[in-house]
Tab-separated table of C-alpha atoms in Angstrom:
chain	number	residue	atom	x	y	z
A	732	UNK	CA	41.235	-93.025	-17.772
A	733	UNK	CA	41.051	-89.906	-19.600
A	734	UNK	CA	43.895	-87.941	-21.535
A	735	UNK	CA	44.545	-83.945	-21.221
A	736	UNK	CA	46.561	-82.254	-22.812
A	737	UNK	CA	48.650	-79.727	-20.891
A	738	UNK	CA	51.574	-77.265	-21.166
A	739	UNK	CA	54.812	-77.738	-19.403
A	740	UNK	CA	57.031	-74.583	-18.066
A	741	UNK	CA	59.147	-75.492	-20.939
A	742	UNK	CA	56.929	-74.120	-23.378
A	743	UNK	CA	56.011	-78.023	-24.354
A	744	UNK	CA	52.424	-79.457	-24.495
A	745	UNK	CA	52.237	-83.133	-23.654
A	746	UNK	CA	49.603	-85.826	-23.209
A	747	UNK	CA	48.256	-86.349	-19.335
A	748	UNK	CA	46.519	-89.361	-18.155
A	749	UNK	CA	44.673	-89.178	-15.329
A	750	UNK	CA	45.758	-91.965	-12.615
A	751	UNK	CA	43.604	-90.543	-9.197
A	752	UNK	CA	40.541	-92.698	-7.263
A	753	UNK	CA	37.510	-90.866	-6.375
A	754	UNK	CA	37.843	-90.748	-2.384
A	755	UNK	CA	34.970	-92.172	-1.082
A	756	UNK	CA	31.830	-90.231	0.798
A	757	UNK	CA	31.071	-90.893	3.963
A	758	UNK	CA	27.015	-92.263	4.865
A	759	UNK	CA	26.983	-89.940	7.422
A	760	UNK	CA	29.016	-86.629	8.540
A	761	UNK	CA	31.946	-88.301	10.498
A	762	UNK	CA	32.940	-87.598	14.503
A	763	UNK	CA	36.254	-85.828	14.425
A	764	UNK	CA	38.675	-85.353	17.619
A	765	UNK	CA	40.006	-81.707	16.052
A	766	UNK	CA	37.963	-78.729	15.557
A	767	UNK	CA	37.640	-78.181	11.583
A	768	UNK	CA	35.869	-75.431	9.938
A	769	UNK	CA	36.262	-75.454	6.566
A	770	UNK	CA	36.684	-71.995	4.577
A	771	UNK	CA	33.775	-71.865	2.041
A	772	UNK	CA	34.370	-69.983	-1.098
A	773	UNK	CA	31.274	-68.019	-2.916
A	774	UNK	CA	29.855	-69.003	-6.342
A	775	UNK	CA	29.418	-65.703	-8.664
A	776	UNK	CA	26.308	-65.999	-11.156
A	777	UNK	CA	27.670	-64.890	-14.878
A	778	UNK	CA	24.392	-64.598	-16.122
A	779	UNK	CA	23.788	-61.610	-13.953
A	780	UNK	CA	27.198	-60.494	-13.629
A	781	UNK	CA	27.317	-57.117	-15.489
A	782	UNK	CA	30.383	-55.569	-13.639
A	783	UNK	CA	31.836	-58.216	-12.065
A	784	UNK	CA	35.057	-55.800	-10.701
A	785	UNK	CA	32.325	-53.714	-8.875
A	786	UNK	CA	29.362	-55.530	-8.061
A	787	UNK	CA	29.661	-58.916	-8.407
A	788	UNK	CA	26.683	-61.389	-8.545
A	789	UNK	CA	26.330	-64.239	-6.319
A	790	UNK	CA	24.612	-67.111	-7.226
A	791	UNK	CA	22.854	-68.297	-3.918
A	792	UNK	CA	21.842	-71.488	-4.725
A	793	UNK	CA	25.453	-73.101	-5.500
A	794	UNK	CA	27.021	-71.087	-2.744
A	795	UNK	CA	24.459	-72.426	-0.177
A	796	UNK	CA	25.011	-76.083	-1.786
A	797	UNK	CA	28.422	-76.302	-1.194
A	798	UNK	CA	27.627	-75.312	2.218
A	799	UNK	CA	25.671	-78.479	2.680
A	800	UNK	CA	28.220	-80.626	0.888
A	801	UNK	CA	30.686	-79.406	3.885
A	802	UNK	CA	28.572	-80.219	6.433
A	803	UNK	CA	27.745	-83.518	5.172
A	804	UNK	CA	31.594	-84.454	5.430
A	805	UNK	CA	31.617	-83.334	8.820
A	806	UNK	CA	32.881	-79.749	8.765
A	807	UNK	CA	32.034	-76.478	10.841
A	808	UNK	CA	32.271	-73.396	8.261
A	809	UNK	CA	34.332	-70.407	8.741
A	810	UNK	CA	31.658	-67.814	6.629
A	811	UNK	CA	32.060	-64.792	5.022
A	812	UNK	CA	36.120	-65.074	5.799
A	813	UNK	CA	38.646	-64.247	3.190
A	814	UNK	CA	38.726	-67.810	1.081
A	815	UNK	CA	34.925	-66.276	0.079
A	816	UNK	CA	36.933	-63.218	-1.194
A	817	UNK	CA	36.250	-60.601	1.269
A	818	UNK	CA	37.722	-57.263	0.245
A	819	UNK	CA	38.564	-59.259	-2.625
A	820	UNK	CA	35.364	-58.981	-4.763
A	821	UNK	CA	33.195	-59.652	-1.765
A	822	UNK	CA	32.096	-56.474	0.179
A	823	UNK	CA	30.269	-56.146	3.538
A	824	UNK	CA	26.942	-55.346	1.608
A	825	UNK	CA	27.586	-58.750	0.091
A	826	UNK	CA	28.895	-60.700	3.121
A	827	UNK	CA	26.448	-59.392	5.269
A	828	UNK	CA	23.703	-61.160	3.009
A	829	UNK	CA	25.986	-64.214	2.776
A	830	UNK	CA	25.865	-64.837	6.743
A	831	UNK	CA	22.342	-64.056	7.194
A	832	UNK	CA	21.534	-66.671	4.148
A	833	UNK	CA	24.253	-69.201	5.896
A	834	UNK	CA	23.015	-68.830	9.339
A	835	UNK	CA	19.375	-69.371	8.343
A	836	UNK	CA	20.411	-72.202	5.954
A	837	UNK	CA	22.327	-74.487	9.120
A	838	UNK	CA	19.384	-73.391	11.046
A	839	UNK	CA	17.534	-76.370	8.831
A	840	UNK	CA	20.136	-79.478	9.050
A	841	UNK	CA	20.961	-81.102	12.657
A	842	UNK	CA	24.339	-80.614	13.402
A	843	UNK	CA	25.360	-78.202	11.167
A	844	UNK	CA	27.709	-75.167	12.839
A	845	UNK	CA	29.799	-72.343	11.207
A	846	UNK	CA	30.845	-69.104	12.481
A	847	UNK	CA	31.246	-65.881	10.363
A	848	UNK	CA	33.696	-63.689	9.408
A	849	UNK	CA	33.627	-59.999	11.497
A	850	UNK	CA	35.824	-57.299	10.442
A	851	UNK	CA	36.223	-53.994	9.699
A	852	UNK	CA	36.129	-53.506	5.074
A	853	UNK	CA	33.115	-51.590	4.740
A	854	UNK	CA	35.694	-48.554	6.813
A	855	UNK	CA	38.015	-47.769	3.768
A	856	UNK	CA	41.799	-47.518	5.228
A	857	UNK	CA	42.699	-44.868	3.787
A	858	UNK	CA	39.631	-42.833	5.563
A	859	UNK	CA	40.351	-44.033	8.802
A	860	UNK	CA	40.959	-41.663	11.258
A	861	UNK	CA	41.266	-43.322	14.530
A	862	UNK	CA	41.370	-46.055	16.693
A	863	UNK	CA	37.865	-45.023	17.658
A	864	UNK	CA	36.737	-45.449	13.793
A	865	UNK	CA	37.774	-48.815	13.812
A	866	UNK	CA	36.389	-49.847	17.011
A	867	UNK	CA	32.864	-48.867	15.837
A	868	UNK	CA	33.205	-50.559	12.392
A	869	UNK	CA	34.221	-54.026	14.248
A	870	UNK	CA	31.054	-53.195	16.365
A	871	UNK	CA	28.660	-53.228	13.590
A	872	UNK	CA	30.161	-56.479	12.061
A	873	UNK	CA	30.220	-58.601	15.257
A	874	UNK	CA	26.783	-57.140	16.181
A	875	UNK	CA	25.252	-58.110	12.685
A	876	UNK	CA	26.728	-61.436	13.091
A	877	UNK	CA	25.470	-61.634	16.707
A	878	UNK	CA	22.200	-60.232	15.965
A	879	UNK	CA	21.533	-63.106	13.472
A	880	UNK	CA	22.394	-65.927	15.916
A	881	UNK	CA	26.175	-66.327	14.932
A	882	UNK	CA	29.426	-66.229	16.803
A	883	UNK	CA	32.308	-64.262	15.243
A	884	UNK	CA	35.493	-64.847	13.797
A	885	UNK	CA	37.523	-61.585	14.159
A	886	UNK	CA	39.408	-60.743	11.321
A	887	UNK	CA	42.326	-58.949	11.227
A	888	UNK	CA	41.557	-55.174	9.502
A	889	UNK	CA	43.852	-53.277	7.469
A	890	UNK	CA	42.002	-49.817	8.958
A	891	UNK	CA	43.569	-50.797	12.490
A	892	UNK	CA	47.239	-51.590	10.457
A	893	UNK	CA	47.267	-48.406	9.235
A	894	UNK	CA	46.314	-46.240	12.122
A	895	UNK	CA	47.523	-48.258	14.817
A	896	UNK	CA	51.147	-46.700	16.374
A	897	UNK	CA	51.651	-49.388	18.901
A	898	UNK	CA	50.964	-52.775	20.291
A	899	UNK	CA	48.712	-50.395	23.089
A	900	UNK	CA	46.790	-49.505	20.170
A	901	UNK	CA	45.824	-53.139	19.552
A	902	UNK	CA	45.136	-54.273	23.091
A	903	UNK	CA	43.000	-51.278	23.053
A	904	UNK	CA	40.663	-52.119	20.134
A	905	UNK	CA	40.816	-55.988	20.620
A	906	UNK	CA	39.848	-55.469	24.448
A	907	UNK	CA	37.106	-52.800	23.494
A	908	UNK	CA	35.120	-55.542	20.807
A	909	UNK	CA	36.056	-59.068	23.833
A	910	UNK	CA	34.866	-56.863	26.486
A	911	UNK	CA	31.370	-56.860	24.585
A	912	UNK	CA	31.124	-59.868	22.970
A	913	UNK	CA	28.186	-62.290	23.817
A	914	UNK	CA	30.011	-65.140	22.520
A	915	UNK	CA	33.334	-66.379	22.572
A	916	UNK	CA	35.265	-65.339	20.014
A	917	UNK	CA	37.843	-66.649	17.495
A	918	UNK	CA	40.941	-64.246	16.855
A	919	UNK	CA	42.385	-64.366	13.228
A	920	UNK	CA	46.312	-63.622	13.117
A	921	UNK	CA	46.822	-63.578	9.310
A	922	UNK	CA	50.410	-62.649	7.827
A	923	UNK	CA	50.845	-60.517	5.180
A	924	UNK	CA	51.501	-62.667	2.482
A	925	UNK	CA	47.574	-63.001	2.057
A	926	UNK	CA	46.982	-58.785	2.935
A	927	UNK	CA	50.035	-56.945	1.953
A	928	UNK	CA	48.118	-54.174	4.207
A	929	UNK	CA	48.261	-56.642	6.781
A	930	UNK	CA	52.213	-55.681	7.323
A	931	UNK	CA	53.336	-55.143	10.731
A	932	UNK	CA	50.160	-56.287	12.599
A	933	UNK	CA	49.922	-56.505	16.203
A	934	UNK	CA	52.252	-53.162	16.453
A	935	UNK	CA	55.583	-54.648	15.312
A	936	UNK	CA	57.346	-56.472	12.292
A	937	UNK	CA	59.039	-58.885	14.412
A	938	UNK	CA	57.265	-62.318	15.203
A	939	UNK	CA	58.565	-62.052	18.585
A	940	UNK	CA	56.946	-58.659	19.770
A	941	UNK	CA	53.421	-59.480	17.955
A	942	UNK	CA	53.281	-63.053	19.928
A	943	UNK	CA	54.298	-61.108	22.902
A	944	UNK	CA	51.627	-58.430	21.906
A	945	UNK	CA	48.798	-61.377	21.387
A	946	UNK	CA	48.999	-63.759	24.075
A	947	UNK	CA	48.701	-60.498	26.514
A	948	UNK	CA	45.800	-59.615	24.975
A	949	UNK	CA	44.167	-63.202	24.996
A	950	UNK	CA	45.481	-63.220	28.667
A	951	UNK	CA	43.745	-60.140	29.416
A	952	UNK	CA	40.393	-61.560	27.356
A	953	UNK	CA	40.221	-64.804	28.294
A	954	UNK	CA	36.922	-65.329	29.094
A	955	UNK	CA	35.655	-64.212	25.337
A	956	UNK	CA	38.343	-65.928	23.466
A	957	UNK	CA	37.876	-69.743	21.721
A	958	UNK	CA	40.833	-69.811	20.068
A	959	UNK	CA	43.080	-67.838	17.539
A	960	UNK	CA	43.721	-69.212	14.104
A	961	UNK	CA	47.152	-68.227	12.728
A	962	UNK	CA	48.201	-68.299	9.059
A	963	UNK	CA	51.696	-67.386	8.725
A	964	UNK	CA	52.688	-70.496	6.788
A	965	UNK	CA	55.297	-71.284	9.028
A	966	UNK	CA	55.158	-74.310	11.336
A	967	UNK	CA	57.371	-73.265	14.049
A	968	UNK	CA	55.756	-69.615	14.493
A	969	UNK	CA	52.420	-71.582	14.884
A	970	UNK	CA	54.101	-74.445	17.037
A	971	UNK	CA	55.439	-70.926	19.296
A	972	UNK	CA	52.380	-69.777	19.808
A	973	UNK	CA	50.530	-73.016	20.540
A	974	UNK	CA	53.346	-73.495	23.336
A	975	UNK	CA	52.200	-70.029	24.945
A	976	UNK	CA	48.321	-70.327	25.032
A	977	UNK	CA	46.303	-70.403	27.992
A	978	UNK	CA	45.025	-73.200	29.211
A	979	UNK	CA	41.433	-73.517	27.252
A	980	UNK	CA	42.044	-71.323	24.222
A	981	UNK	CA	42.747	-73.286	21.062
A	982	UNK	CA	44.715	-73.016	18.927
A	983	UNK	CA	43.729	-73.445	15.004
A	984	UNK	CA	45.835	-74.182	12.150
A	985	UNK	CA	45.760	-71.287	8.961
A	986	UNK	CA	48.801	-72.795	7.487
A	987	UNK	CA	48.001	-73.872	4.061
A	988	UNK	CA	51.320	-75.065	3.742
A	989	UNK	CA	52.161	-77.365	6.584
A	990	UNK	CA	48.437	-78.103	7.949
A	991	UNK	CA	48.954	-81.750	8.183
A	992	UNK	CA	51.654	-82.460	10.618
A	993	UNK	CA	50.419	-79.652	12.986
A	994	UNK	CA	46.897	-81.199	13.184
A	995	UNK	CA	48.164	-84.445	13.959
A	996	UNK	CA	50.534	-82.477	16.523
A	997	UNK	CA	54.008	-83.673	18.399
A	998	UNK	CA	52.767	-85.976	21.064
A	999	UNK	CA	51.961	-83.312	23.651
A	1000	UNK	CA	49.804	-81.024	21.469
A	1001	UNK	CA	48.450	-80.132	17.881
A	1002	UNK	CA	46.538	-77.639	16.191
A	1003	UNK	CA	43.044	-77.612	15.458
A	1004	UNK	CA	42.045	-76.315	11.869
A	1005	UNK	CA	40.430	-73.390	9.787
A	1006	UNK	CA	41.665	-73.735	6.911
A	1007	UNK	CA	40.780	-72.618	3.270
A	1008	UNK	CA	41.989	-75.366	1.639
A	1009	UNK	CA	39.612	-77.950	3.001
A	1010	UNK	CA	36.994	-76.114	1.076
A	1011	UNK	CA	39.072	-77.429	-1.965
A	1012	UNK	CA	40.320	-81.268	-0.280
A	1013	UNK	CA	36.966	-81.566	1.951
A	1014	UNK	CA	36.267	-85.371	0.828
A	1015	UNK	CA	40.126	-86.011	1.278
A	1016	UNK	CA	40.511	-83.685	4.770
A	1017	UNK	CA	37.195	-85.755	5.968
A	1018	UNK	CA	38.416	-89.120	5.441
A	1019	UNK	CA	41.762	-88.017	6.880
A	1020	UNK	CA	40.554	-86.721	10.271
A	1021	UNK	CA	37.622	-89.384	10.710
A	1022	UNK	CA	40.749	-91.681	10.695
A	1023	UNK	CA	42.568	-89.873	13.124
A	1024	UNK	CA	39.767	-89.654	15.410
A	1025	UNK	CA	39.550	-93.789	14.982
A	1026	UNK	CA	43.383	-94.090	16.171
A	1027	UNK	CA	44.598	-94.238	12.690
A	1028	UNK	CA	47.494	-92.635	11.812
A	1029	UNK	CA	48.778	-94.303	9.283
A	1030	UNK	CA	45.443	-93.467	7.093
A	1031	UNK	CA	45.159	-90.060	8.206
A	1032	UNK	CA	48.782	-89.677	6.797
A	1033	UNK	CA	48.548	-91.463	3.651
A	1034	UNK	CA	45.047	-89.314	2.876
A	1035	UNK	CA	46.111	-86.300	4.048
A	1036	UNK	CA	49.633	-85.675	2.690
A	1037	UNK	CA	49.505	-86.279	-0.702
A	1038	UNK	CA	47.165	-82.601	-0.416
A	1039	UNK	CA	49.595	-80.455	0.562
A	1040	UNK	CA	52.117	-80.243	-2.702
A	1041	UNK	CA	48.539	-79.232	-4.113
A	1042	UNK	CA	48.105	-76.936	-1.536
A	1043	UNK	CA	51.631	-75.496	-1.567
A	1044	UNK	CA	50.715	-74.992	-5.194
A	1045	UNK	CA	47.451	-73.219	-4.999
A	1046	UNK	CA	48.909	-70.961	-2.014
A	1047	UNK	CA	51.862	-70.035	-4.388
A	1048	UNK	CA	52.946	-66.545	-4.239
A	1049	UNK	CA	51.093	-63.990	-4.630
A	1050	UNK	CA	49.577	-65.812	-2.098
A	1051	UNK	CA	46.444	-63.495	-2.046
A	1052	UNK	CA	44.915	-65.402	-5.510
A	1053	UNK	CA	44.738	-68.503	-3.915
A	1054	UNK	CA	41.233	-68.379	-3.831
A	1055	UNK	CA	41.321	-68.903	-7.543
A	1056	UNK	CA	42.828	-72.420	-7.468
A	1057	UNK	CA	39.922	-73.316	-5.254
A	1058	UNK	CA	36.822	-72.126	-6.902
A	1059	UNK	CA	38.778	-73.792	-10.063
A	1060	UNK	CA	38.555	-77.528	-8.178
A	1061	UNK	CA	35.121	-76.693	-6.850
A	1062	UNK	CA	34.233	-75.989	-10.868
A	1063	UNK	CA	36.445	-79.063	-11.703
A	1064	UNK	CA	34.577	-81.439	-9.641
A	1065	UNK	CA	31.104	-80.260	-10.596
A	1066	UNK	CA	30.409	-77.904	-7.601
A	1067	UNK	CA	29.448	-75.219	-10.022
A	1068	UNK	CA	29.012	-75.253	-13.918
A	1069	UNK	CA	30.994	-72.486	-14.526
A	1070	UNK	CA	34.737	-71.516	-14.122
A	1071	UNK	CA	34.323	-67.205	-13.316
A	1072	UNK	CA	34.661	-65.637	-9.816
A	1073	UNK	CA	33.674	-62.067	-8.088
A	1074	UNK	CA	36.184	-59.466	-9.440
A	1075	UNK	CA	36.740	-61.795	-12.351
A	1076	UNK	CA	39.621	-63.796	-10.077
A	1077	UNK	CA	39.975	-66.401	-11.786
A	1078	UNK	CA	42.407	-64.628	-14.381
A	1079	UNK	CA	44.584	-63.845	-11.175
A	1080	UNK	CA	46.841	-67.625	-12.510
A	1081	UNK	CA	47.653	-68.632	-15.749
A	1082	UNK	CA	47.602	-71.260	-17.617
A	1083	UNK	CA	50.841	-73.551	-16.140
A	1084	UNK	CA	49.485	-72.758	-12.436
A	1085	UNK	CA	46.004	-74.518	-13.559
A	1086	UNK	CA	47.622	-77.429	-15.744
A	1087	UNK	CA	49.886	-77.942	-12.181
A	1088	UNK	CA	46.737	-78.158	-10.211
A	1089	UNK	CA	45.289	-80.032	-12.462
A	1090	UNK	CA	47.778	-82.715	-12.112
A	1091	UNK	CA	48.359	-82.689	-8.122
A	1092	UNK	CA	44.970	-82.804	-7.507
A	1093	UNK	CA	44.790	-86.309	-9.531
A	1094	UNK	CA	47.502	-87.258	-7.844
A	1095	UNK	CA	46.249	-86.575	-4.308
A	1096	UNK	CA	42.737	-88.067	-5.625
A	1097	UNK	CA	40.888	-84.853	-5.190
A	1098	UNK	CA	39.079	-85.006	-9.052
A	1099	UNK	CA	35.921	-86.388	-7.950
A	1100	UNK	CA	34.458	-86.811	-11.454
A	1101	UNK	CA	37.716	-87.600	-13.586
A	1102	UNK	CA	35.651	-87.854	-16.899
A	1103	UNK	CA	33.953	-84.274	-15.829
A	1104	UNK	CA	37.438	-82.705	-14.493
A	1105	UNK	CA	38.932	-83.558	-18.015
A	1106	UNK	CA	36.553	-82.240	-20.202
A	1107	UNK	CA	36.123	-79.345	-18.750
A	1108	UNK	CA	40.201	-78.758	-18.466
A	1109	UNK	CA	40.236	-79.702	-22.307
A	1110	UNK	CA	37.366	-76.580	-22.430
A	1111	UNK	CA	39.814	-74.336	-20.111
A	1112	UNK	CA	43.224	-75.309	-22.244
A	1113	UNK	CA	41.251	-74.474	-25.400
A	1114	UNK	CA	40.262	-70.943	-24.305
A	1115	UNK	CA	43.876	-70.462	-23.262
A	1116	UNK	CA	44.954	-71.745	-26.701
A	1117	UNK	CA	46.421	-75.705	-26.066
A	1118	UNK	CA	44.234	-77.426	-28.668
A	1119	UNK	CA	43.957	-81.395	-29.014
């Protein structure tokens, strides 16, 4: 197997030999018994990236291909969401081309299903005015979406965090955009450790009051709501709020952290998933749940868990830059020949975060290519200065 060289938080640099297995693909996309939708990153194109902080370049054909390696392990995508950087280097100009390319793209494979992102970051916060402003900017988004054949995924929106005054104010917006909905809709309950502007959403800072403040309006919405994924990376605030949902609406497991025992659940219930790291783990995540559906645990857990030290790495505070640790594995394992992201993300970790992915993700067999994965992190470490 092949050696690496890699720095240590110690200020050392020490030989690494690789030790994973290639997880094998499936012949055909797998049956699950969970709901997954895998969050897809976007692939920037550095040939035409000029200002990559302002208007970044997407290259079309990757993103769309990773798409289709997804779906062939069985996955539903969650488009145009914040794992493909949106409001992150992604805007709605750019998103809005993303979903109409995705949609038309799953329109050509049998069986292939995502839903798309629908929020409000083309309405800057700080020119938000009132509740009214954001209503009509999450009524173009989940239009568009509609309008192209898609079902939305309503994102949380830092416009309604900073104008809204009270838990009224969020019934009030969130019943406006259900109320009109063709489609049922997923809600998106993300903490503020991935939007700082996210703070205090739902009209409160206690976890308490905003489960109070969003099971009342699910209760009130019923009819247009799927589900609500939740990504507070904190088991028992997700196990709380799974305990409280109507009958029907599902509940779907954001936690980057702990996404592994709340999919396979406590006897009486478990958590369905959305997460961003299975765009990282899909081949691992796929095996995992196709043996879960089968009855077996035992595979599901020996698959499965080894991921989540990698994930609790890559979700490391700042928690926001996660996304870089992802496109890094997708560049790893040949997904994409180049290592740069919209808004030039990738510099958002240094050097030890990459060198500790680089060795969890061996360890939890995740390197599909090991001979590829090392020479390109022998490329990376030589950039950042750890020579042979």
């Amino acid at each position: 197997m092949p050696t690496v060289n890699l720095p240590g938080a110690d200020g050392s640099i020490a030989p690494y030999t690789l030790t994973g297995t290639p997880t094998e693909r499936p012949k055909a996309p797998p049956a699950f018994n969970r709901i997954a939708y895998a969050a897809a990153h976007v692939v920037s194109d550095p040939l035409r990236e000029t200002r990559p902080w302002e208007a970044p370049a997407i290259d079309w054909e990757a993103t769309l291909a990773f798409r289709h390696h997804l779906w062939s392990l069985g996955f539903r995508i969650a488009e145009a969401m914040d794992t493909a950087q949106r409001g992150m280097g992604l805007d709605w100009a750019g998103a809005q081309e993303l979903i109409r390319r995705s949609l038309a793209e799953a329109r050509t494979l049998p069986g292939a299903d995502l839903a798309c992102g629908a929020g409000t970051d083309h309405l800057s916060p700080a020119d938000t005015r009132s509740l009214d402003d954001v209503i009509a900017a999450y009524e173009e988004q989940v239009g568009f979406v509609e309008k192209h054949g898609g079902r939305a995924i309503m994102m949380a929106s830092r416009a309604l965090a900073r104008v809204a005054r009270s838990p009224d104010d969020y019934r009030k917006v969130y019943g406006r955009i259900l109320g009109q909905a063709k489609e049922k809709v997923v809600l998106h309950w993300l903490g503020d450790m991935f939007d700082p502007q996210l703070k205090g959403y739902w009209g409160g800072d206690h976890f308490e009051d905003a489960l109070s403040t969003v099971i009342s309006i699910i209760e009130e919405n019923g009819a247009k709501v799927e589900g609500i994924k939740i990504s507070l990376l904190d088991n028992a605030k997700e196990v709380a709020l799974r305990e409280r949902l109507p009958d029907g609406v599902l509940c779907f497991t954001g936690d980057d952290f702990n996404y592994a025992e709340l999919i396979e659940g406590d006897g009486r219930k478990y958590s369905h998933a959305l997460l961003g790291i299975f765009d990282a783990v899909a081949p691992q995540a796929s095996k995992a749940l196709a043996s879960l559906a089968a009855g077996d645990v035992g595979t599901f857990r020996a698959v499965i868990e080894p991921t989540v030290p990698l994930s609790r790495k890559i979700f490391e505070a700042p928690t926001q830059y996660y996304k870089a640790g992802v496109v890094f594995l997708a560049w790893l394992n040949g997904h994409q020949s180049h290592f740069t992201m919209p808004a030039g993300m990738q510099s958002a970790r240094g050097m030890l975060h990459y060198a500790d992915v680089f060795r969890l993700a061996d360890r939890a067999d995740v390197l599909d290519k090991p001979e590829l994965a090392a020479v390109r992190m022998k490329s990376l470490m030589a950039v950042m200065g750890v020579g042979e």
